[in-house]
Tab-separated table of C-alpha atoms in Angstrom:
chain	number	residue	atom	x	y	z
A	1	MET	CA	-20.802	-15.114	-40.019
A	2	LEU	CA	-19.124	-18.014	-38.189
A	3	GLY	CA	-18.475	-17.291	-34.528
A	4	LEU	CA	-20.319	-13.971	-34.352
A	5	ASN	CA	-22.673	-15.344	-31.715
A	6	THR	CA	-19.867	-16.265	-29.325
A	7	ARG	CA	-18.038	-12.998	-29.901
A	8	LEU	CA	-21.173	-10.938	-29.305
A	9	ALA	CA	-21.840	-12.976	-26.158
A	10	LYS	CA	-18.290	-12.218	-24.997
A	11	LEU	CA	-18.898	-8.493	-25.515
A	12	GLU	CA	-22.023	-8.775	-23.406
A	13	GLU	CA	-20.128	-10.589	-20.646
A	14	GLU	CA	-17.539	-7.805	-20.656
A	15	GLY	CA	-20.269	-5.189	-20.252
A	16	LYS	CA	-19.719	-3.822	-23.767
A	17	GLN	CA	-22.206	-3.252	-26.579
A	18	ILE	CA	-22.016	-2.195	-30.210
A	19	LYS	CA	-24.112	0.964	-30.389
A	20	VAL	CA	-26.212	1.329	-33.527
A	21	GLY	CA	-27.884	4.398	-34.995
A	22	LEU	CA	-30.818	3.646	-37.305
A	23	VAL	CA	-32.234	6.141	-39.789
A	24	GLY	CA	-35.659	5.235	-41.149
A	25	ALA	CA	-38.226	3.593	-38.873
A	26	GLY	CA	-40.525	2.090	-41.462
A	27	GLN	CA	-41.370	-1.596	-41.593
A	28	MET	CA	-37.753	-2.649	-42.130
A	29	GLY	CA	-36.356	-0.305	-39.496
A	30	LYS	CA	-38.879	-1.426	-36.895
A	31	GLY	CA	-38.030	-5.062	-37.547
A	32	MET	CA	-34.316	-4.376	-37.178
A	33	VAL	CA	-34.795	-2.617	-33.844
A	34	SER	CA	-36.817	-5.514	-32.431
A	35	GLN	CA	-34.284	-8.082	-33.626
A	36	THR	CA	-31.348	-6.109	-32.249
A	37	MET	CA	-33.019	-5.957	-28.833
A	38	LEU	CA	-32.896	-9.774	-28.739
A	39	MET	CA	-29.162	-9.934	-29.435
A	40	LYS	CA	-26.200	-9.956	-27.109
A	41	GLY	CA	-23.452	-7.353	-27.402
A	42	MET	CA	-25.471	-4.854	-29.440
A	43	ILE	CA	-28.017	-2.122	-28.734
A	44	PRO	CA	-30.118	0.160	-30.989
A	45	SER	CA	-29.154	3.337	-29.148
A	46	LEU	CA	-30.664	5.874	-31.544
A	47	VAL	CA	-33.629	5.724	-33.924
A	48	VAL	CA	-34.169	8.631	-36.319
A	49	ASP	CA	-37.263	9.261	-38.410
A	50	ILE	CA	-38.899	12.419	-39.736
A	51	ASN	CA	-42.054	11.065	-38.056
A	52	LEU	CA	-41.202	10.804	-34.358
A	53	ASP	CA	-44.162	8.507	-33.747
A	54	ASN	CA	-42.550	5.943	-36.055
A	55	ALA	CA	-39.273	6.179	-34.155
A	56	VAL	CA	-40.985	5.798	-30.784
A	57	GLU	CA	-43.035	2.871	-32.064
A	58	ALA	CA	-39.873	1.113	-33.216
A	59	TYR	CA	-38.862	0.953	-29.548
A	60	THR	CA	-42.270	0.205	-28.037
A	61	LEU	CA	-42.743	-2.718	-30.450
A	62	ALA	CA	-39.451	-4.049	-29.081
A	63	GLY	CA	-40.735	-3.898	-25.506
A	64	ILE	CA	-39.369	-0.520	-24.411
A	65	ARG	CA	-41.733	1.634	-22.323
A	66	LYS	CA	-42.508	5.110	-23.655
A	67	GLU	CA	-41.309	6.685	-20.425
A	68	ASP	CA	-37.873	5.124	-21.026
A	69	ILE	CA	-37.497	6.754	-24.453
A	70	ILE	CA	-35.775	10.140	-24.745
A	71	ILE	CA	-36.846	12.551	-27.501
A	72	ALA	CA	-33.745	14.540	-28.423
A	73	ASN	CA	-33.768	17.841	-30.283
A	74	THR	CA	-30.041	18.581	-30.188
A	75	LEU	CA	-26.867	16.609	-30.710
A	76	GLU	CA	-25.889	17.427	-27.132
A	77	GLN	CA	-29.082	15.755	-25.896
A	78	VAL	CA	-28.392	12.718	-28.080
A	79	ASN	CA	-24.842	12.328	-26.771
A	80	ARG	CA	-25.799	12.795	-23.132
A	81	SER	CA	-28.718	10.368	-23.340
A	82	ILE	CA	-26.682	7.645	-25.070
A	83	GLU	CA	-23.922	8.080	-22.491
A	84	GLU	CA	-26.565	7.478	-19.804
A	85	GLY	CA	-27.678	4.280	-21.520
A	86	LYS	CA	-31.024	5.679	-22.690
A	87	TYR	CA	-32.977	4.816	-25.828
A	88	VAL	CA	-33.074	7.936	-27.985
A	89	VAL	CA	-35.300	9.106	-30.845
A	90	ALA	CA	-34.809	12.156	-33.048
A	91	GLN	CA	-35.860	13.687	-36.354
A	92	ASP	CA	-32.513	14.953	-37.668
A	93	PHE	CA	-30.695	12.155	-39.527
A	94	GLU	CA	-27.374	13.966	-39.100
A	95	PHE	CA	-27.457	13.044	-35.407
A	96	ALA	CA	-26.865	9.375	-36.263
A	97	ALA	CA	-23.599	10.120	-38.037
A	98	ARG	CA	-22.379	12.682	-35.508
A	99	ALA	CA	-23.297	11.072	-32.181
A	100	ASN	CA	-20.143	10.364	-30.159
A	101	LEU	CA	-20.775	6.778	-29.093
A	102	ILE	CA	-22.500	5.391	-32.200
A	103	ASP	CA	-20.317	2.678	-33.782
A	104	ALA	CA	-22.346	2.017	-36.923
A	105	VAL	CA	-25.142	3.764	-38.807
A	106	VAL	CA	-27.866	1.893	-40.682
A	107	ASP	CA	-29.665	3.649	-43.544
A	108	ALA	CA	-33.177	2.222	-43.935
A	109	THR	CA	-34.693	5.227	-45.716
A	110	GLY	CA	-34.753	3.955	-49.307
A	111	VAL	CA	-34.333	7.558	-50.491
A	112	PRO	CA	-31.266	7.890	-52.751
A	113	ASP	CA	-30.247	11.456	-51.893
A	114	ILE	CA	-30.716	10.960	-48.153
A	115	GLY	CA	-28.624	7.811	-48.513
A	116	ALA	CA	-25.855	9.806	-50.156
A	117	LYS	CA	-25.841	12.437	-47.396
A	118	LEU	CA	-26.053	9.923	-44.580
A	119	ALA	CA	-23.284	7.753	-45.989
A	120	MET	CA	-20.949	10.700	-46.507
A	121	ASP	CA	-21.667	12.113	-43.035
A	122	SER	CA	-21.082	8.692	-41.453
A	123	ILE	CA	-17.824	8.158	-43.310
A	124	PHE	CA	-16.599	11.682	-42.471
A	125	ASN	CA	-17.366	11.037	-38.793
A	126	LYS	CA	-15.596	7.645	-38.837
A	127	LYS	CA	-18.757	5.553	-38.496
A	128	HIS	CA	-19.347	2.288	-40.327
A	129	ILE	CA	-22.317	2.666	-42.676
A	130	VAL	CA	-24.720	-0.191	-43.495
A	131	MET	CA	-26.952	0.472	-46.482
A	132	LEU	CA	-30.448	-0.967	-46.603
A	133	ASN	CA	-30.702	1.817	-49.177
A	134	VAL	CA	-29.787	-0.186	-52.288
A	135	GLU	CA	-31.317	2.591	-54.399
A	136	ALA	CA	-28.396	4.869	-53.476
A	137	ASP	CA	-25.769	2.129	-53.649
A	138	VAL	CA	-26.400	1.278	-57.313
A	139	VAL	CA	-25.833	4.924	-58.289
A	140	ILE	CA	-22.816	5.891	-56.182
A	141	GLY	CA	-21.704	2.749	-54.342
A	142	PRO	CA	-18.198	2.659	-55.857
A	143	ILE	CA	-17.309	6.202	-54.823
A	144	LEU	CA	-18.833	5.774	-51.336
A	145	ASN	CA	-16.854	2.573	-50.836
A	146	LYS	CA	-13.658	4.324	-51.923
A	147	PHE	CA	-14.263	7.189	-49.489
A	148	ALA	CA	-14.954	4.682	-46.695
A	149	GLN	CA	-11.761	2.738	-47.362
A	150	ASN	CA	-9.766	5.970	-47.301
A	151	ALA	CA	-11.391	6.879	-43.967
A	152	GLY	CA	-10.720	3.454	-42.450
A	153	VAL	CA	-14.379	2.506	-42.002
A	154	VAL	CA	-16.671	-0.059	-43.619
A	155	TYR	CA	-19.259	0.773	-46.270
A	156	THR	CA	-21.532	-2.199	-46.931
A	157	GLY	CA	-24.865	-3.499	-48.092
A	158	THR	CA	-26.756	-5.711	-45.718
A	159	ALA	CA	-27.190	-9.369	-44.985
A	160	GLY	CA	-30.810	-10.433	-45.385
A	161	ASP	CA	-31.484	-8.266	-48.402
A	162	GLU	CA	-31.449	-10.439	-51.528
A	163	PRO	CA	-28.186	-9.057	-52.965
A	164	GLY	CA	-26.404	-9.752	-49.667
A	165	VAL	CA	-27.806	-13.285	-49.459
A	166	VAL	CA	-26.809	-14.011	-53.071
A	167	LYS	CA	-23.313	-12.707	-52.354
A	168	GLU	CA	-22.973	-15.088	-49.402
A	169	LEU	CA	-23.901	-18.046	-51.640
A	170	TYR	CA	-21.579	-16.790	-54.381
A	171	ASP	CA	-18.641	-16.340	-51.985
A	172	PHE	CA	-19.143	-19.860	-50.618
A	173	ALA	CA	-19.220	-21.483	-54.069
A	174	ASP	CA	-16.396	-19.359	-55.462
A	175	ALA	CA	-14.169	-20.067	-52.456
A	176	ALA	CA	-14.886	-23.796	-52.791
A	177	GLY	CA	-13.670	-23.752	-56.395
A	178	PHE	CA	-16.972	-24.152	-58.250
A	179	ASP	CA	-17.634	-22.270	-61.467
A	180	VAL	CA	-20.598	-19.957	-60.863
A	181	ILE	CA	-22.524	-19.404	-64.097
A	182	ALA	CA	-25.697	-17.591	-63.008
A	183	ILE	CA	-27.044	-15.841	-59.927
A	184	GLY	CA	-30.415	-14.403	-59.047
A	185	LYS	CA	-33.507	-14.118	-56.920
A	186	GLY	CA	-37.144	-15.117	-56.887
A	187	LYS	CA	-40.081	-12.758	-57.254
A	188	ASN	CA	-43.450	-13.473	-55.701
A	189	ASN	CA	-45.624	-11.560	-58.160
A	190	PRO	CA	-45.389	-10.723	-61.869
A	191	VAL	CA	-44.123	-7.288	-62.859
A	192	ASN	CA	-46.937	-4.858	-63.629
A	193	LEU	CA	-45.467	-1.802	-65.308
A	194	GLU	CA	-48.774	0.049	-64.910
A	195	SER	CA	-48.620	-0.039	-61.087
A	196	ASN	CA	-48.831	3.282	-59.285
A	197	PRO	CA	-49.665	4.459	-55.746
A	198	ASP	CA	-53.384	4.640	-56.572
A	199	SER	CA	-53.653	1.142	-58.017
A	200	VAL	CA	-51.878	-0.471	-55.057
A	201	TYR	CA	-53.331	1.734	-52.315
A	202	GLU	CA	-55.714	-0.787	-50.740
A	203	GLN	CA	-53.133	-3.587	-50.760
A	204	ALA	CA	-50.522	-1.258	-49.261
A	205	LEU	CA	-52.943	-0.276	-46.503
A	206	LYS	CA	-53.594	-3.928	-45.633
A	207	SER	CA	-49.887	-4.769	-45.731
A	208	GLY	CA	-48.826	-1.834	-43.578
A	209	VAL	CA	-46.396	-0.430	-46.164
A	210	SER	CA	-46.397	2.833	-48.069
A	211	PRO	CA	-48.091	2.834	-51.503
A	212	LYS	CA	-44.886	4.139	-53.107
A	213	MET	CA	-42.840	1.304	-51.645
A	214	LEU	CA	-45.334	-1.306	-52.822
A	215	THR	CA	-45.429	0.304	-56.265
A	216	SER	CA	-41.645	-0.015	-56.534
A	217	PHE	CA	-42.008	-3.772	-55.965
A	218	LYS	CA	-44.976	-4.160	-58.318
A	219	ASP	CA	-43.508	-2.203	-61.248
A	220	GLY	CA	-40.247	-4.147	-60.930
A	221	THR	CA	-37.958	-1.242	-60.049
A	222	LYS	CA	-36.922	-2.743	-56.718
A	223	THR	CA	-35.995	-6.034	-58.405
A	224	MET	CA	-34.010	-4.190	-61.074
A	225	VAL	CA	-32.103	-2.289	-58.390
A	226	GLU	CA	-31.324	-5.535	-56.564
A	227	LEU	CA	-30.064	-7.201	-59.751
A	228	THR	CA	-27.868	-4.169	-60.417
A	229	CYS	CA	-26.398	-4.462	-56.928
A	230	MET	CA	-25.699	-8.188	-57.433
A	231	ALA	CA	-24.009	-7.471	-60.751
A	232	ASN	CA	-21.829	-4.704	-59.360
A	233	ALA	CA	-20.666	-6.947	-56.505
A	234	THR	CA	-19.815	-10.012	-58.618
A	235	GLY	CA	-19.021	-8.868	-62.151
A	236	PHE	CA	-22.017	-10.754	-63.561
A	237	ILE	CA	-24.195	-8.919	-66.109
A	238	PRO	CA	-27.849	-8.892	-67.156
A	239	ASP	CA	-28.117	-11.101	-70.240
A	240	ILE	CA	-30.763	-8.795	-71.730
A	241	ARG	CA	-32.256	-5.480	-70.647
A	242	GLY	CA	-34.819	-6.076	-67.914
A	243	ALA	CA	-33.665	-9.723	-67.457
A	244	HIS	CA	-35.338	-12.869	-68.833
A	245	ALA	CA	-37.610	-13.393	-65.792
A	246	PRO	CA	-38.713	-16.963	-66.509
A	247	SER	CA	-41.374	-18.709	-64.447
A	248	ALA	CA	-39.925	-21.828	-62.837
A	249	THR	CA	-39.593	-24.116	-59.863
A	250	VAL	CA	-36.235	-24.629	-58.174
A	251	ASN	CA	-35.757	-27.981	-59.915
A	252	GLU	CA	-36.211	-26.337	-63.324
A	253	LEU	CA	-33.555	-23.659	-62.870
A	254	THR	CA	-30.564	-25.620	-64.141
A	255	GLY	CA	-32.420	-26.501	-67.346
A	256	ILE	CA	-33.529	-22.929	-67.988
A	257	PHE	CA	-30.284	-21.146	-67.153
A	258	ARG	CA	-28.252	-22.829	-69.886
A	259	LEU	CA	-26.965	-21.412	-73.129
A	260	LYS	CA	-29.424	-21.348	-76.025
A	261	SER	CA	-27.171	-23.825	-77.813
A	262	GLU	CA	-27.717	-26.194	-74.867
A	263	GLY	CA	-31.500	-25.798	-74.831
A	264	GLY	CA	-31.664	-22.914	-72.346
A	265	ILE	CA	-32.466	-19.194	-72.568
A	266	LEU	CA	-29.043	-17.603	-72.154
A	267	ASN	CA	-26.826	-15.845	-74.663
A	268	GLN	CA	-23.864	-16.165	-72.290
A	269	TYR	CA	-22.921	-17.388	-68.840
A	270	ARG	CA	-22.017	-15.311	-65.754
A	271	ILE	CA	-25.362	-13.538	-65.745
A	272	VAL	CA	-27.794	-12.145	-63.179
A	273	ASP	CA	-31.558	-12.668	-63.484
A	274	TYR	CA	-34.768	-13.187	-61.539
A	275	VAL	CA	-37.384	-15.919	-61.550
A	276	ASN	CA	-41.119	-15.833	-61.032
A	277	GLY	CA	-42.184	-18.610	-58.708
A	278	ILE	CA	-39.338	-19.324	-56.241
A	279	ALA	CA	-39.744	-16.343	-53.912
A	280	PRO	CA	-38.674	-15.502	-51.294
A	281	GLY	CA	-35.544	-17.461	-52.151
A	282	VAL	CA	-32.304	-16.692	-53.951
A	283	PHE	CA	-30.148	-18.981	-56.081
A	284	ILE	CA	-26.874	-19.515	-57.861
A	285	ILE	CA	-26.132	-22.027	-60.617
A	286	ILE	CA	-22.769	-23.795	-60.397
A	287	THR	CA	-20.747	-26.380	-62.292
A	288	SER	CA	-17.245	-27.888	-62.218
A	289	LYS	CA	-14.480	-28.812	-64.641
A	290	LEU	CA	-13.604	-32.079	-62.909
A	291	PRO	CA	-15.478	-35.388	-63.257
A	292	GLN	CA	-14.960	-36.489	-59.652
A	293	VAL	CA	-16.703	-33.347	-58.411
A	294	HIS	CA	-19.665	-34.181	-60.642
A	295	ARG	CA	-19.761	-37.729	-59.339
A	296	GLU	CA	-19.854	-36.510	-55.753
A	297	MET	CA	-22.504	-33.849	-56.474
A	298	GLN	CA	-24.678	-36.545	-58.026
A	299	TYR	CA	-24.028	-38.869	-55.060
A	300	LEU	CA	-25.152	-36.010	-52.805
A	301	SER	CA	-28.469	-35.787	-54.714
A	302	MET	CA	-27.672	-32.394	-56.221
A	303	GLY	CA	-29.084	-33.446	-59.602
A	304	PRO	CA	-27.770	-35.083	-62.768
A	305	GLY	CA	-25.517	-32.169	-63.722
A	306	PRO	CA	-23.557	-30.756	-65.347
A	307	ASN	CA	-25.112	-27.714	-63.675
A	308	TYR	CA	-26.427	-27.602	-60.115
A	309	VAL	CA	-28.494	-25.118	-58.146
A	310	LEU	CA	-27.676	-23.803	-54.686
A	311	TYR	CA	-30.893	-22.350	-53.310
A	312	ARG	CA	-31.640	-20.534	-50.083
A	313	PRO	CA	-35.423	-20.476	-49.597
A	314	TYR	CA	-35.568	-17.387	-47.423
A	315	HIS	CA	-34.093	-13.984	-46.778
A	316	LEU	CA	-34.922	-12.192	-43.546
A	317	THR	CA	-34.350	-8.634	-44.773
A	318	SER	CA	-33.637	-6.209	-41.924
A	319	LEU	CA	-33.797	-8.941	-39.277
A	320	GLU	CA	-30.351	-10.019	-40.534
A	321	THR	CA	-28.945	-6.478	-40.746
A	322	PRO	CA	-27.493	-6.553	-37.201
A	323	LEU	CA	-25.218	-9.395	-38.356
A	324	THR	CA	-23.741	-7.075	-40.981
A	325	VAL	CA	-23.282	-4.416	-38.298
A	326	ALA	CA	-21.396	-6.916	-36.123
A	327	LYS	CA	-19.223	-8.060	-39.030
A	328	ALA	CA	-18.327	-4.442	-39.876
A	329	VAL	CA	-17.490	-3.452	-36.298
A	330	LEU	CA	-15.765	-6.637	-35.124
A	331	ASP	CA	-14.085	-7.824	-38.341
A	332	HIS	CA	-13.947	-4.618	-40.381
A	333	GLN	CA	-15.493	-6.618	-43.233
A	334	PRO	CA	-18.452	-5.791	-45.522
A	335	THR	CA	-21.258	-8.147	-46.494
A	336	ILE	CA	-21.546	-6.828	-50.055
A	337	ILE	CA	-19.827	-3.952	-51.855
A	338	PRO	CA	-19.410	-2.934	-55.506
A	339	MET	CA	-16.260	-4.278	-57.146
A	340	GLY	CA	-15.117	-0.917	-58.488
A	341	LYS	CA	-16.261	0.255	-61.898
A	342	PRO	CA	-20.017	-0.356	-62.249
A	343	ILE	CA	-21.033	-3.495	-64.116
A	344	ALA	CA	-24.770	-2.807	-64.437
A	345	GLU	CA	-27.092	0.176	-64.238
A	346	THR	CA	-30.728	0.651	-63.278
A	347	ILE	CA	-31.839	2.876	-66.140
A	348	THR	CA	-34.976	5.035	-66.260
A	349	ILE	CA	-37.995	4.135	-68.412
A	350	ALA	CA	-41.064	6.364	-68.905
A	351	LYS	CA	-44.104	4.746	-67.264
A	352	LYS	CA	-46.506	6.940	-69.254
A	353	ASP	CA	-46.477	9.583	-71.980
A	354	LEU	CA	-44.843	12.723	-70.566
A	355	LYS	CA	-45.155	16.265	-71.865
A	356	ALA	CA	-42.288	18.751	-72.051
A	357	GLY	CA	-42.122	20.558	-68.714
A	358	GLU	CA	-43.789	17.724	-66.785
A	359	LYS	CA	-42.128	16.735	-63.514
A	360	PHE	CA	-41.045	13.241	-62.533
A	361	ASP	CA	-41.798	11.753	-59.124
A	362	GLY	CA	-39.092	9.146	-58.492
A	363	LEU	CA	-39.240	5.675	-56.975
A	364	GLY	CA	-42.673	4.087	-56.713
A	365	GLY	CA	-44.434	6.920	-58.527
A	366	TYR	CA	-46.571	7.544	-61.593
A	367	THR	CA	-43.996	8.690	-64.144
A	368	ALA	CA	-41.102	6.220	-64.432
A	369	TYR	CA	-39.742	2.822	-63.479
A	370	GLY	CA	-36.301	1.256	-63.467
A	371	SER	CA	-34.882	-1.489	-65.673
A	372	VAL	CA	-31.520	-3.252	-65.452
A	373	ASP	CA	-28.982	-3.102	-68.273
A	374	THR	CA	-25.228	-3.306	-68.558
A	375	TYR	CA	-23.291	-0.229	-67.508
A	376	GLU	CA	-21.614	-0.168	-70.907
A	377	ASN	CA	-24.975	-0.069	-72.730
A	378	ALA	CA	-26.271	2.649	-70.423
A	379	ARG	CA	-23.162	4.746	-70.896
A	380	LYS	CA	-23.128	4.244	-74.672
A	381	ASP	CA	-26.721	5.495	-74.935
A	382	ASN	CA	-26.223	8.236	-72.304
A	383	LEU	CA	-29.055	6.843	-70.158
A	384	VAL	CA	-29.981	8.318	-66.787
A	385	PRO	CA	-29.610	6.168	-63.645
A	386	PHE	CA	-32.987	5.837	-61.991
A	387	GLY	CA	-31.621	7.019	-58.645
A	388	LEU	CA	-30.997	10.507	-60.093
A	389	ILE	CA	-34.678	10.954	-60.914
A	390	ASN	CA	-36.477	12.869	-58.187
A	391	LYS	CA	-39.494	15.194	-57.904
A	392	ASN	CA	-37.436	18.113	-59.238
A	393	ALA	CA	-36.482	16.340	-62.483
A	394	VAL	CA	-38.329	17.786	-65.493
A	395	ALA	CA	-38.914	16.421	-69.010
A	396	LYS	CA	-37.175	18.648	-71.566
A	397	ARG	CA	-39.296	17.308	-74.428
A	398	ASP	CA	-42.262	15.044	-74.961
A	399	ILE	CA	-41.397	11.476	-73.966
A	400	LYS	CA	-43.279	8.390	-75.080
A	401	LYS	CA	-44.349	5.671	-72.665
A	402	GLY	CA	-41.683	2.939	-72.652
A	403	GLU	CA	-38.816	5.181	-73.825
A	404	ALA	CA	-35.473	4.810	-72.092
A	405	ILE	CA	-34.615	8.262	-70.767
A	406	SER	CA	-31.278	9.802	-71.708
A	407	TYR	CA	-29.604	12.852	-70.194
A	408	ASP	CA	-30.660	15.073	-73.099
A	409	MET	CA	-34.346	14.278	-72.442
A	410	VAL	CA	-34.528	15.455	-68.835
A	411	LYS	CA	-33.389	18.353	-66.706
A	412	LEU	CA	-32.034	16.821	-63.507
A	413	ASP	CA	-31.701	18.383	-60.089
A	414	THR	CA	-27.965	19.042	-60.124
A	415	THR	CA	-27.973	20.473	-56.597
A	416	THR	CA	-28.354	17.064	-54.932
A	417	LEU	CA	-25.362	15.378	-53.338
A	418	ILE	CA	-26.080	12.114	-55.119
A	419	TYR	CA	-25.846	13.884	-58.492
A	420	LYS	CA	-22.535	15.528	-57.537
A	421	LEU	CA	-21.068	12.265	-56.247
A	422	ARG	CA	-22.160	10.495	-59.423
A	423	GLN	CA	-20.276	13.055	-61.494
A	424	ILE	CA	-17.140	12.539	-59.376
A	425	GLN	CA	-17.509	8.777	-59.809
A	426	GLU	CA	-17.875	9.111	-63.593
A	427	ASP	CA	-14.837	11.371	-63.784
A	428	LEU	CA	-12.749	8.798	-61.860
A	429	ILE	CA	-13.891	6.015	-64.184
A	430	GLY	CA	-12.950	8.129	-67.186
């Protein structure tokens, strides 16, 4: 991120701006629009949401008067209004990818199949695509990244989201020559696998988020997706299905994330996990082969060693997303992308007993939650990625609460783009 501020300021001085199209004006999208309005050299030119009131509010919260906002119903209207320097809202997410002057598209929908369509449309139309939609990335990130590279544009996850923040710490330590042995994030409440939109409704109302979104945090699915993303970007793996999830303070991390033979909880090093009690921070555990490095780390009050924790106590979610946009447009560099072949998978677990013929309801619902495992384990047991489960998926037989769901247990919606792209990705992996 070094120097982005001066380069964005230079763009502003030259009368130029990076034009951003945002899809999804929920809490995260609204925050991103407000933050972008404060920046030099960048403008949120287009905000798309199925609920136009949300899109308009994203601008008014950022200080834009309603009379200065254009509601566009056609691509022609979008293009003309952006050319005139107007702030534009629309309902059709395809406008973001197809608008002439948009440099980068941000997906803040959190809906896997919409993420697949939006990413493909953006790549086809030579737009950089920034995914706040980690749920889509962990299912088809490798194939989307390959398509983007072939098209000469950037596909990337976002700064500010925990996987992106972890990757920044990892890149720093790896570049400096440290051995990174564990990576992860904090969680600010224990996982409750029984959570559903009804049980969290009042809290969601007070927090200003949707009950389904809050459920996905409470039942752990969102954390599992984030760990999967971290694994796929670094090559680290979950040590056990669902992760260890110890409760700890920052100072306790180096003692806990050791091998069992060393008094810790791990079966192996180079793992990804999460911790109850250090949220909203992220961490990596590092060590070194050389004694002089240890002496200097101890002199610098980094602990007694041989392992040390690098901890960032915050992540600013979508408020940092514009930095990823700038990095993609100005440097043609991603913040976080999958390495290639998947390393981990967010598998699907039944949240309750399901009868044959019963429909699923996807992320943050009543019927299933996600859990992280290695890609090899998931493939060996033919387990279904959670991102392929939507409201059209149907149980083919009775399924017990807590069962990991394999392809032979569920009829999936094979018409979705995300399903088709996943099949292409699997065929390429072989």
